[in-house]
Short mmCIF file of C-alpha atoms in Angstrom, two decimals:
data_model
loop_
_atom_site.label_atom_id
_atom_site.label_comp_id
_atom_site.label_asym_id
_atom_site.label_seq_id
_atom_site.Cartn_x
_atom_site.Cartn_y
_atom_site.Cartn_z
CA MET V 235 65.80 -140.02 67.74
CA PRO V 236 63.37 -142.45 66.13
CA LYS V 237 62.85 -142.14 62.29
CA ILE V 238 60.03 -143.05 59.99
CA ASP V 239 61.72 -146.38 59.26
CA ASP V 240 61.53 -147.21 62.91
CA VAL V 241 57.84 -146.54 62.89
CA ALA V 242 57.28 -148.66 59.94
CA ARG V 243 59.08 -151.62 61.45
CA ARG V 244 57.28 -151.25 64.78
CA ALA V 245 53.83 -151.04 63.11
CA GLY V 246 54.73 -153.83 60.54
CA VAL V 247 53.84 -151.64 57.57
CA SER V 248 56.02 -150.03 54.80
CA VAL V 249 57.40 -146.52 55.08
CA THR V 250 55.07 -145.52 52.34
CA THR V 251 52.14 -146.44 54.27
CA VAL V 252 53.45 -144.50 57.43
CA SER V 253 53.96 -141.44 55.12
CA ARG V 254 50.36 -141.79 53.77
CA VAL V 255 49.04 -141.81 57.39
CA LEU V 256 51.18 -138.75 58.23
CA ASN V 257 49.99 -136.78 55.27
CA ASN V 258 46.53 -138.14 55.20
CA ARG V 259 46.74 -139.27 51.51
CA GLY V 260 44.88 -142.23 49.91
CA TYR V 261 42.83 -144.75 51.61
CA ILE V 262 44.07 -146.26 54.78
CA SER V 263 42.07 -148.64 56.85
CA GLN V 264 41.37 -147.56 60.39
CA LYS V 265 43.05 -150.58 61.78
CA THR V 266 46.25 -149.77 59.83
CA ARG V 267 46.01 -146.15 60.85
CA ASP V 268 45.68 -147.16 64.51
CA LYS V 269 48.80 -149.46 64.36
CA VAL V 270 50.80 -146.52 62.85
CA ASN V 271 49.58 -144.01 65.39
CA GLN V 272 50.26 -146.56 68.26
CA ALA V 273 53.81 -147.07 67.02
CA MET V 274 54.53 -143.40 66.87
CA THR V 275 53.29 -143.05 70.41
CA GLU V 276 55.38 -145.95 71.70
CA LEU V 277 58.43 -144.52 69.98
CA ASN V 278 57.72 -140.91 70.83
CA TYR V 279 58.10 -140.22 67.12
CA GLN V 280 57.74 -136.49 66.23
CA PRO V 281 57.07 -135.79 62.46
CA ASN V 282 59.01 -132.96 61.05
CA GLU V 283 56.17 -130.57 60.14
CA MET V 284 58.31 -128.15 58.17
CA ALA V 285 59.65 -131.03 56.08
CA ARG V 286 56.16 -132.38 55.55
CA ALA V 287 54.85 -128.97 54.45
CA LEU V 288 57.62 -128.51 52.08
CA PHE V 289 57.18 -132.03 50.56
CA ARG V 290 53.61 -131.51 50.01
CA ARG V 291 53.95 -127.73 49.24
CA ARG V 292 51.26 -127.07 51.77
CA SER V 293 51.03 -125.03 54.93
CA ASN V 294 48.16 -126.99 56.47
CA MET V 295 46.50 -123.69 57.18
CA ILE V 296 42.96 -122.58 56.11
CA GLY V 297 41.74 -119.01 55.99
CA LEU V 298 38.29 -118.29 57.46
CA ILE V 299 36.74 -114.81 56.58
CA ILE V 300 33.55 -114.06 58.54
CA PRO V 301 31.75 -110.91 59.41
CA THR V 302 32.39 -111.15 63.18
CA VAL V 303 33.07 -114.05 65.64
CA ALA V 304 31.19 -111.94 68.18
CA HIS V 305 27.92 -112.95 66.56
CA PRO V 306 26.52 -116.13 68.20
CA PHE V 307 26.04 -117.97 65.09
CA PHE V 308 29.50 -117.19 63.54
CA GLY V 309 31.04 -117.94 66.88
CA GLU V 310 29.47 -121.44 66.79
CA LEU V 311 30.20 -121.86 63.14
CA THR V 312 33.95 -121.13 63.88
CA TYR V 313 34.06 -123.50 66.69
CA HIS V 314 32.79 -126.42 64.49
CA LEU V 315 34.95 -125.45 61.49
CA GLU V 316 38.03 -125.48 63.81
CA HIS V 317 37.10 -128.81 65.21
CA TYR V 318 36.80 -130.64 61.91
CA ALA V 319 39.82 -128.84 60.38
CA ASP V 320 41.95 -129.97 63.36
CA GLN V 321 40.64 -133.58 62.78
CA TYR V 322 42.30 -133.41 59.33
CA GLY V 323 45.48 -131.80 60.58
CA TYR V 324 44.60 -128.24 59.60
CA LYS V 325 44.58 -125.00 61.49
CA LEU V 326 42.40 -121.96 60.90
CA LEU V 327 43.51 -118.31 60.47
CA LEU V 328 40.46 -116.34 61.62
CA CYS V 329 39.57 -113.09 59.89
CA ASN V 330 36.79 -110.75 61.13
CA SER V 331 35.96 -108.52 58.13
CA ASN V 332 32.90 -106.62 59.53
CA ARG V 333 31.96 -106.62 55.78
CA ASN V 334 34.48 -103.85 55.33
CA LEU V 335 36.03 -103.76 51.92
CA ASP V 336 39.46 -102.55 53.01
CA LYS V 337 39.63 -104.84 55.95
CA GLU V 338 38.64 -107.82 53.79
CA MET V 339 41.30 -106.88 51.18
CA GLN V 340 43.99 -106.67 53.94
CA TYR V 341 43.01 -110.13 55.13
CA ILE V 342 43.19 -111.50 51.62
CA GLU V 343 46.85 -110.30 51.26
CA MET V 344 47.67 -111.71 54.77
CA LEU V 345 46.33 -115.18 53.79
CA LYS V 346 48.29 -115.05 50.51
CA LYS V 347 51.46 -114.17 52.48
CA ASN V 348 50.85 -117.03 54.81
CA GLN V 349 50.34 -119.40 51.97
CA VAL V 350 47.08 -120.86 53.10
CA ASP V 351 45.93 -124.07 51.39
CA GLY V 352 42.36 -122.83 50.95
CA ILE V 353 39.80 -120.26 52.06
CA ILE V 354 36.36 -120.49 53.59
CA MET V 355 34.43 -117.36 52.73
CA GLY V 356 31.64 -116.31 54.96
CA SER V 357 31.77 -112.57 54.37
CA ALA V 358 32.35 -111.70 50.71
CA ALA V 359 32.31 -107.89 50.79
CA LEU V 360 34.78 -107.85 47.93
CA GLU V 361 33.99 -108.53 44.18
CA VAL V 362 34.19 -112.23 43.45
CA GLU V 363 37.19 -111.65 41.07
CA HIS V 364 39.49 -111.07 44.18
CA TYR V 365 38.84 -114.54 45.26
CA LEU V 366 38.91 -116.12 41.87
CA ASN V 367 42.19 -114.55 41.18
CA LEU V 368 43.70 -116.23 44.14
CA GLN V 369 43.59 -119.60 42.33
CA LEU V 370 42.98 -121.34 45.66
CA PRO V 371 40.41 -123.87 46.75
CA ILE V 372 37.49 -121.86 48.09
CA VAL V 373 34.19 -122.78 49.70
CA SER V 374 31.49 -120.14 50.36
CA PHE V 375 29.29 -120.39 53.32
CA GLU V 376 25.80 -119.09 53.06
CA ARG V 377 26.86 -116.68 50.14
CA SER V 378 26.14 -117.32 46.65
CA VAL V 379 28.74 -115.39 44.79
CA SER V 380 29.82 -117.39 41.80
CA GLU V 381 28.94 -120.56 39.89
CA HIS V 382 32.64 -121.38 40.01
CA ILE V 383 32.77 -121.41 43.85
CA PRO V 384 31.15 -124.32 45.80
CA ARG V 385 28.59 -123.09 48.27
CA VAL V 386 27.33 -124.76 51.61
CA THR V 387 23.96 -123.35 52.69
CA SER V 388 20.81 -124.21 54.57
CA ASP V 389 17.47 -124.03 52.70
CA ASN V 390 16.90 -120.39 53.54
CA HIS V 391 13.85 -120.23 51.22
CA MET V 392 12.20 -123.09 52.98
CA GLY V 393 13.07 -121.70 56.40
CA GLY V 394 11.09 -118.57 55.49
CA ARG V 395 8.19 -120.68 54.40
CA LEU V 396 8.31 -122.80 57.57
CA ALA V 397 8.17 -119.60 59.71
CA ALA V 398 5.34 -118.16 57.84
CA ARG V 399 3.31 -121.35 58.02
CA HIS V 400 3.92 -121.55 61.86
CA LEU V 401 2.95 -117.96 62.52
CA ARG V 402 -0.07 -118.23 60.17
CA ASP V 403 -1.14 -121.39 61.94
CA GLN V 404 -0.86 -119.60 65.33
CA GLY V 405 -3.50 -117.07 64.21
CA CYS V 406 -1.15 -114.19 63.29
CA LYS V 407 -2.56 -111.86 60.61
CA ARG V 408 -0.37 -108.78 60.84
CA LEU V 409 3.21 -109.97 60.19
CA ALA V 410 6.68 -108.48 59.70
CA TYR V 411 9.99 -109.80 58.40
CA VAL V 412 13.08 -108.13 60.05
CA CYS V 413 16.66 -108.39 58.92
CA ARG V 414 19.74 -106.37 59.24
CA GLY V 415 22.58 -105.14 57.04
CA LEU V 416 21.35 -106.14 53.47
CA ASP V 417 22.74 -103.03 51.84
CA GLY V 418 26.24 -102.98 50.46
CA PRO V 419 28.21 -105.35 48.29
CA HIS V 420 26.55 -108.53 47.15
CA HIS V 421 23.53 -107.96 49.33
CA GLN V 422 21.39 -110.02 47.06
CA ALA V 423 23.68 -113.08 47.75
CA LEU V 424 23.05 -112.93 51.49
CA SER V 425 21.03 -115.59 53.09
CA ALA V 426 18.63 -113.22 54.80
CA VAL V 427 17.27 -112.37 51.27
CA GLY V 428 16.13 -115.94 50.66
CA ARG V 429 14.53 -116.19 54.07
CA GLY V 430 12.45 -113.08 53.39
CA GLU V 431 11.44 -114.28 49.99
CA GLY V 432 10.16 -117.69 51.32
CA PHE V 433 8.37 -115.91 54.11
CA ARG V 434 6.61 -113.52 51.76
CA GLU V 435 5.76 -116.27 49.05
CA GLU V 436 4.22 -118.52 51.69
CA LEU V 437 2.02 -115.74 53.20
CA ALA V 438 0.91 -114.69 49.73
CA LEU V 439 -1.01 -117.95 49.51
CA SER V 440 -3.20 -116.72 52.24
CA GLY V 441 -3.41 -113.15 50.85
CA ILE V 442 -1.24 -111.71 53.58
CA GLU V 443 1.43 -109.01 52.66
CA PRO V 444 4.15 -108.89 55.55
CA LEU V 445 5.86 -105.79 56.47
CA TYR V 446 9.46 -105.96 55.22
CA VAL V 447 11.96 -104.16 57.57
CA GLU V 448 15.70 -103.80 56.90
CA MET V 449 17.58 -102.52 59.99
CA GLU V 450 20.67 -100.55 59.87
CA ALA V 451 23.85 -102.41 60.44
CA GLY V 452 26.08 -101.07 63.25
CA ALA V 453 28.34 -101.96 66.08
CA ASP V 454 25.97 -100.51 68.81
CA PRO V 455 24.39 -103.60 70.47
CA TYR V 456 21.55 -101.50 71.83
CA ALA V 457 20.63 -99.75 68.57
CA GLY V 458 18.70 -102.67 67.27
CA GLU V 459 16.43 -102.85 70.35
CA ALA V 460 15.67 -99.09 70.14
CA GLU V 461 14.84 -99.38 66.43
CA LEU V 462 12.62 -102.40 66.96
CA ALA V 463 10.73 -100.55 69.78
CA LYS V 464 10.13 -97.71 67.45
CA LEU V 465 8.88 -100.08 64.84
CA LEU V 466 6.40 -101.74 67.19
CA GLN V 467 5.16 -98.27 68.42
CA ASN V 468 4.59 -97.18 64.81
CA HIS V 469 2.91 -100.47 64.02
CA PRO V 470 0.96 -101.63 66.93
CA GLU V 471 -1.03 -104.05 64.82
CA ILE V 472 1.90 -106.35 64.30
CA ASP V 473 1.12 -109.76 65.88
CA GLY V 474 3.90 -111.76 64.58
CA ILE V 475 7.55 -111.28 63.60
CA PHE V 476 9.98 -113.55 61.71
CA ALA V 477 13.57 -112.39 62.26
CA SER V 478 16.43 -113.43 60.04
CA SER V 479 18.66 -114.40 63.05
CA ASP V 480 18.20 -115.43 66.62
CA VAL V 481 20.10 -112.29 67.69
CA ILE V 482 17.43 -110.04 65.94
CA ALA V 483 14.74 -112.16 67.37
CA SER V 484 16.02 -111.65 70.83
CA GLU V 485 16.20 -107.92 70.38
CA VAL V 486 12.54 -108.01 69.27
CA ILE V 487 11.68 -109.79 72.67
CA GLN V 488 13.71 -107.18 74.54
CA ALA V 489 12.02 -104.40 72.69
CA CYS V 490 8.60 -105.91 73.66
CA ARG V 491 9.73 -106.17 77.32
CA LYS V 492 10.54 -102.35 77.20
CA LEU V 493 7.10 -101.54 75.75
CA GLY V 494 5.18 -103.88 78.10
CA ARG V 495 4.13 -106.12 75.17
CA GLU V 496 3.77 -109.73 76.21
CA VAL V 497 5.45 -112.54 74.12
CA PRO V 498 3.75 -114.65 72.84
CA GLN V 499 0.27 -113.45 74.16
CA GLN V 500 0.38 -110.22 72.18
CA LEU V 501 3.22 -110.75 69.76
CA ARG V 502 4.67 -114.14 68.45
CA VAL V 503 8.35 -114.26 67.43
CA VAL V 504 10.30 -116.65 65.29
CA GLY V 505 14.07 -116.64 64.81
CA TYR V 506 16.53 -118.30 62.45
CA ASP V 507 19.75 -120.43 63.27
CA ASP V 508 18.80 -122.15 66.55
CA SER V 509 22.09 -120.81 68.11
CA LEU V 510 22.61 -120.94 71.90
CA VAL V 511 20.89 -117.52 72.42
CA ALA V 512 17.56 -119.22 71.39
CA SER V 513 17.58 -121.27 74.55
CA LEU V 514 18.86 -118.48 76.75
CA VAL V 515 16.51 -115.74 75.97
CA SER V 516 13.22 -115.51 77.88
CA PRO V 517 10.78 -116.62 76.69
CA ARG V 518 12.85 -119.19 74.89
CA LEU V 519 12.76 -118.69 71.24
CA THR V 520 11.04 -120.59 68.56
CA THR V 521 13.39 -120.76 65.61
CA ILE V 522 14.32 -122.36 62.33
CA ARG V 523 17.23 -124.66 63.01
CA GLN V 524 19.98 -124.96 60.43
CA PRO V 525 22.37 -127.84 61.18
CA VAL V 526 25.60 -125.85 61.61
CA ARG V 527 27.65 -128.77 62.80
CA GLU V 528 26.96 -130.90 59.70
CA MET V 529 27.34 -127.87 57.54
CA SER V 530 30.68 -127.10 59.04
CA GLN V 531 31.89 -130.68 58.38
CA GLN V 532 30.82 -130.47 54.79
CA THR V 533 32.48 -127.14 54.32
CA ILE V 534 35.89 -128.52 55.54
CA GLU V 535 35.52 -131.73 53.56
CA LEU V 536 34.64 -129.79 50.37
CA LEU V 537 37.69 -127.56 50.85
CA LEU V 538 40.17 -130.56 51.36
CA GLN V 539 38.68 -132.46 48.39
CA GLN V 540 39.57 -129.44 46.24
CA ILE V 541 43.08 -129.32 47.78
CA GLU V 542 43.48 -132.90 46.71
CA GLY V 543 42.46 -131.87 43.13
CA GLU V 544 39.13 -133.61 43.32
CA GLN V 545 35.95 -132.21 41.68
CA VAL V 546 33.16 -131.20 44.14
CA PRO V 547 29.48 -130.20 43.78
CA MET V 548 28.82 -126.55 43.54
CA SER V 549 25.49 -126.53 45.50
CA ASN V 550 25.38 -128.20 48.91
CA ARG V 551 22.14 -127.42 50.66
CA PHE V 552 21.03 -128.52 54.06
CA GLN V 553 17.38 -129.05 55.11
CA VAL V 554 16.05 -126.87 57.96
CA THR V 555 13.44 -127.70 60.69
CA LEU V 556 11.26 -125.64 62.93
CA VAL V 557 12.04 -125.74 66.63
CA GLU V 558 8.93 -124.68 68.62
CA ARG V 559 9.62 -123.13 72.00
CA ASP V 560 7.83 -120.42 74.12
CA SER V 561 7.91 -117.33 71.98
CA THR V 562 5.02 -118.50 69.76
#
């Protein structure tokens, strides 16, 4: 069975260099990295993962806590996070919290027992002290929960302003902002709040006060459509809606279809995320795009930098853009 010394001789480098490649530590040129990887392939060298973990006192596992992977945005986010974590030799432990306090606490205990090297926090139903007391590297995704925890987010406030400008430019006068699930712990930290604030502030410049609608959070996939249909029946004057996610925006379109209201002729709709659903719903959805792939890469890199003991910036905000399609 080949040993690390054999790999070093075949690659023409030192054992230390091979070890640094295996453990992804320090700067190694791509040329040297390729030589070591080629030598390992030629020798069929299999590194002892258990020994490496013990040597580095690491598990090479990252905990990911999100509300639900069933949501298109969080499904896409999880895909990209796993991709970039894998590139650095890490695996994800996925935790769907449903923003349930007890469930999130149980997942925290599970992650502690599995000795994860860090946590990506995309739910945060618990008080922030539960995370700070873990004394683990943490990155918060789209949740502002503590000045001591780095955050990766899109510019939600600007996203709201862009949506308002677009709907206003399309001639909309009676507008509404629709979001879901803002009640509960840390609701002021949620991204939907910033989107709504930006929407309202931009419209105020034109003397327009939008209707602000908070839908009830729930597991019933048809409840939202029914709730939105009732909203449109009670407020037939609404001619433009900005939804805090593409999922809610698609529910608006379905509610319109149920009521016989044409989109965009009678009602214009803008979503947020630019997830896959935005291109699948009919009419295709105008939306605010947040660069989830780039945000995912940054999230993983920030977490790994902390694992290596490096200082990282607390605020990491990504620009958003309006993607105009058929719903406006």
